[in-house]
C-alpha atoms as one frame of an Amber mdcrd trajectory, in Angstrom:
protein
  18.404   4.238  -8.172  21.331   3.985 -10.590  21.237   0.236 -11.274  23.772
   0.526 -14.077  26.323   1.998 -11.700  25.620  -0.690  -9.097  26.031  -3.425
 -11.705  29.381  -1.957 -12.710  30.549  -1.807  -9.070  29.402  -5.397  -8.526
  31.216  -6.594 -11.625  34.440  -4.963 -10.462  33.807  -5.912  -6.791  34.231
  -2.282  -5.721  32.949  -0.876  -2.423  29.409   0.540  -2.725  30.253   3.344
  -0.308  33.606   4.873  -1.263  33.652   3.342  -4.783  37.436   3.028  -4.630
  38.556  -0.030  -2.644  37.683  -3.692  -3.103  34.716  -4.884  -1.073  34.971
  -7.462   1.718  32.653 -10.000   0.074  29.518 -10.110  -2.111  27.251 -10.144
   0.952  28.687  -7.025   2.632  29.665  -5.102  -0.546  31.762  -2.488   1.291
  35.491  -2.317   1.980  37.059  -2.823   5.408  37.353   0.905   6.171  33.767
   1.633   5.150  32.563  -1.443   7.040  33.749   0.093  10.305  32.310   3.523
   9.471  28.929   2.446   8.046  26.209   1.804  10.604  24.660  -1.650  10.850
  20.902  -1.661  10.377  18.159  -4.267  10.135  15.970  -4.366   7.044  12.292
  -3.772   7.726  11.276  -6.492   5.269  13.732  -9.424   5.340  15.044  -8.663
   8.898  18.668  -9.161   7.798  21.404  -6.865   9.088  23.347  -4.875   6.513
  25.931  -2.108   6.248  24.076   1.097   5.437  26.207   2.488   2.617  25.261
   5.552   0.577  23.068   3.668  -1.906  21.110   2.107   0.963  20.613   5.583
   2.418  19.267   6.821  -0.925  16.836   3.894  -1.026  15.715   4.661   2.536
  14.976   8.265   1.542  13.037   7.123  -1.529  10.912   4.549   0.315  10.898
   6.307   3.719  11.911   3.140   5.578  14.986   1.066   6.397  15.548  -1.430
   3.587  18.521  -3.440   2.346  19.615  -3.352  -1.280  17.927  -6.666  -2.163
  14.549  -5.534  -0.849  15.006  -2.082  -2.408  15.589  -3.750  -5.785  12.494
  -5.907  -5.280  10.426  -2.832  -4.419  11.700  -1.035  -7.517  11.174  -4.057
  -9.778   7.712  -5.076  -8.565   6.398  -1.592  -7.887   4.306  -2.918  -5.002
   4.557  -3.795  -1.326   5.411  -7.416  -0.425   3.246  -9.965   1.339   3.960
 -12.049   4.426   6.255 -15.029   3.774   4.450 -18.245   4.712   7.632 -19.670
   6.273   9.662 -16.996   8.085   6.704 -14.560   8.509   8.758 -11.644   7.161
   7.121  -9.069   4.910   9.422  -9.923   2.006   7.414 -12.202  -0.322   7.073
 -10.633  -3.743   6.006 -13.769  -5.620   2.584 -15.359  -5.879   3.513 -18.321
  -3.666   4.043 -16.071  -0.624   7.669 -17.172  -0.270  10.569 -14.766   0.199
  13.707 -15.279  -1.904  15.637 -16.592   1.090  13.076 -19.277   1.977  12.442
 -20.098  -1.678  16.128 -20.902  -2.265  16.360 -22.936   0.951  13.173 -24.822
   0.076  14.539 -25.814  -3.329  17.900 -26.808  -1.839  17.029 -28.451   1.506
  13.355 -29.389   1.238  10.490 -28.600   3.603  11.445 -26.726   6.806  10.871
 -27.579  10.463   9.934 -25.394  13.397  12.819 -23.291  14.667  13.839 -24.350
  18.186  14.298 -20.724  19.209  11.582 -18.572  17.625   9.141 -21.398  16.801
   8.559 -20.309  13.195   8.314 -22.968  10.505  11.463 -21.787   8.742  14.318
 -23.987  10.036  15.713 -25.760   6.968  17.872 -28.833   7.612  21.328 -27.895
   6.342  22.929 -31.038   7.717  24.625 -32.188  10.926  27.798 -30.206  10.270
  25.848 -26.974   9.999  23.830 -27.768  13.149  27.010 -28.496  15.110  27.949
 -24.827  14.739  24.756 -23.735  16.501  24.639 -26.175  19.405  23.006 -29.011
  17.396  19.797 -26.995  17.201  17.355 -26.629  14.335  17.436 -22.860  13.833
  16.072 -20.629  11.126  18.302 -18.271   9.184  17.724 -15.258  11.422  18.132
 -17.206  14.672  21.295 -18.824  13.279  22.693 -15.370  12.634  21.788 -14.189
  16.146  23.282 -17.341  17.694  26.592 -16.934  15.872  26.704 -13.231  16.677
  26.118 -13.910  20.373  28.783 -16.631  20.349  31.226 -14.236  18.744  30.688
 -11.559  21.391  30.691 -14.156  24.173  34.036 -15.555  23.049  35.371 -12.043
  22.676  34.162 -11.107  26.168  35.485 -14.299  27.763  38.798 -13.842  26.009
  39.212 -10.358  27.460  37.992 -11.345  30.927  40.145 -14.489  30.935  43.366
 -12.526  30.580  42.309 -10.225  33.420  41.342 -13.104  35.702  44.661 -14.871
  35.127  46.548 -11.847  36.435  44.353 -11.284  39.513  43.272 -14.712  40.807
  45.036 -16.164  43.913  44.959 -19.591  45.606  43.140 -18.446  48.742  40.193
 -16.821  46.875  37.186 -18.375  45.054  37.585 -19.239  41.390  36.795 -15.943
  39.677  36.415 -17.677  36.330  33.448 -19.694  37.584  31.846 -16.637  39.187
  32.341 -14.572  36.060  31.040 -17.383  33.854  27.862 -17.769  35.934  27.312
 -14.048  35.867  27.897 -13.989  32.149  25.441 -16.843  31.563  22.781 -15.017
  33.576  23.406 -11.838  31.634  23.378 -13.824  28.414  19.964 -15.326  29.201
  18.613 -11.907  30.127  20.038 -10.488  26.924  18.467 -13.265  24.853  15.119
 -12.637  26.519  15.352  -8.916  25.808  16.452  -9.613  22.241  13.409 -11.810
  21.711  11.130  -9.151  23.171  12.698  -6.464  20.996  12.479  -8.650  17.899
   8.836  -9.438  18.652   8.061  -5.742  19.064   9.898  -4.930  15.844   7.910
  -7.547  13.968   4.664  -6.264  15.459   5.567  -2.675  14.573   6.523  -3.674
  11.036   3.298  -5.643  10.675   1.207  -2.745  11.962   3.013  -0.282   9.681
   2.478  -2.429   6.608  -1.149  -3.122   7.516  -1.699   0.582   8.161  -0.200
   1.409   4.775  -2.315  -1.288   3.128  -5.478  -0.064   4.889  -4.622   3.522
   3.966  -4.138   2.584   0.319  -7.424   0.656   0.320  -9.202   3.597   1.951
  -7.748   5.974  -0.636  -8.957   3.689  -3.419 -12.424   3.483  -1.815 -12.557
   7.273  -1.435 -11.479   7.711  -5.051 -14.060   5.167  -6.224 -16.787   6.798
  -4.110 -15.847  10.234  -5.444 -16.053   8.928  -9.006 -19.466   7.396  -8.295
 -20.645  10.628  -6.679 -19.481  12.669  -9.664 -21.254  10.248 -11.969 -24.496
  10.540  -9.972 -24.238  14.345  -9.937 -23.640  14.405 -13.687 -26.577  12.069
 -14.279 -28.778  14.224 -12.038 -27.735  17.394 -13.854 -28.377  15.721 -17.189
 -31.750  14.562 -15.906 -32.565  18.102 -14.775 -31.577  19.444 -18.159 -33.641
  16.801 -19.922 -36.612  17.401 -17.636 -36.253  21.152 -18.054 -36.117  20.796
 -21.825 -39.134  18.484 -21.833 -40.983  20.847 -19.497 -40.226  23.815 -21.721
 -41.323  21.804 -24.739 -44.575  20.857 -23.011 -45.190  24.459 -21.929 -44.566
  25.646 -25.481 -46.948  23.026 -26.867 -49.644  24.073 -24.385 -49.051  27.736
 -25.154 -49.246  27.078 -28.887 -52.467  25.145 -28.314 -53.913  28.026 -26.293
 -52.841  30.478 -28.980 -54.529  28.324 -31.623 -57.698  28.197 -29.508 -57.639
  31.980 -29.085 -57.255  32.434 -32.829 -60.093  30.000 -33.515 -62.245  31.728
 -30.894 -61.552  35.106 -32.479 -62.505  33.738 -35.890 -65.714  32.241 -34.504
 -66.508  35.514 -32.773 -66.066  37.401 -36.018 -68.305  34.904 -37.807 -70.856
  35.211 -35.010 -70.839  39.000 -35.270 -71.175  38.716 -39.035 -74.152  36.360
 -38.617 -75.757  38.715 -36.109 -75.337  41.570 -38.582 -76.725  39.449 -41.405
 -79.681  38.397 -39.258 -80.396  42.013 -38.382 -80.349  43.002 -42.029 -82.551
  40.026 -42.925 -85.009  40.912 -40.197 -85.139  44.466 -41.453 -85.694  43.273
 -45.006 -88.519  40.977 -43.879 -90.094  43.766 -41.900 -89.896  46.061 -44.930
 -91.422  43.379 -47.130 -94.282  42.824 -44.681 -95.095  46.535 -44.469 -95.262
  46.965 -48.269 -98.742  45.210 -48.815-100.243  47.229 -46.001 -99.263  50.447
 -47.650-100.763  49.294 -50.984-104.079  48.344 -49.289-104.480  51.728 -47.655
-104.225  53.447 -50.975
């Protein structure tokens, strides 16, 4: 990722997509035209929605998952996968305290969080009564606050469009269409909220499973690599042992063979001496016999 180019665009407040017009604001980082053309996606890690400009798409190709620019930078900087944030339960904690950047900033600014009155997570930081008044005086976490305001925006937009239609069609002798439409809208709204919660829960479960699968896969790869190294070491030690044993065996065989050869030589020498003694004994016996016969011959004469 070309961080130098991104820093230059940020300094000049230029759109990250077309790189020509001024961006809307530092959070969106694209111009108005690109904002309408870029798709809105939700980051796999921090769960925030973002405009998927061309640099986000490059990051998604590199990491093979949907990530915003902040999480992409954290992945590039840390070089490792994040852990689960102990507050919002998003897989976006890159520090040792298991706190994502969003919760870390809120913790330093607003103090310890409370349980969110919508999702139940311990990530609703008290931003004051004025902030709560914008979300129905509820203690909501960052993500639920965003969803609440988004739903209110579309509700007001829908009621504004339906209100103009109802004004032109309602008559005195018919039921109040505004009330009927409002009840229907509230029912649909509750159903939509329920489905949104189910979808969000499934997304979180899928993200958790994917990250755990990746973590388990990485651990398994490391175990396989370690086992392979140990196996190679054992094989090498066994081969060395065989070579050592073979060398010692050959040395022992050679020593035994040399000993046998020495015995054969000694036996041959003893045999020669024995034959020489036998020959000497035969000659001595012959000499003795000759000496014994000599007096007999003299006596006969």
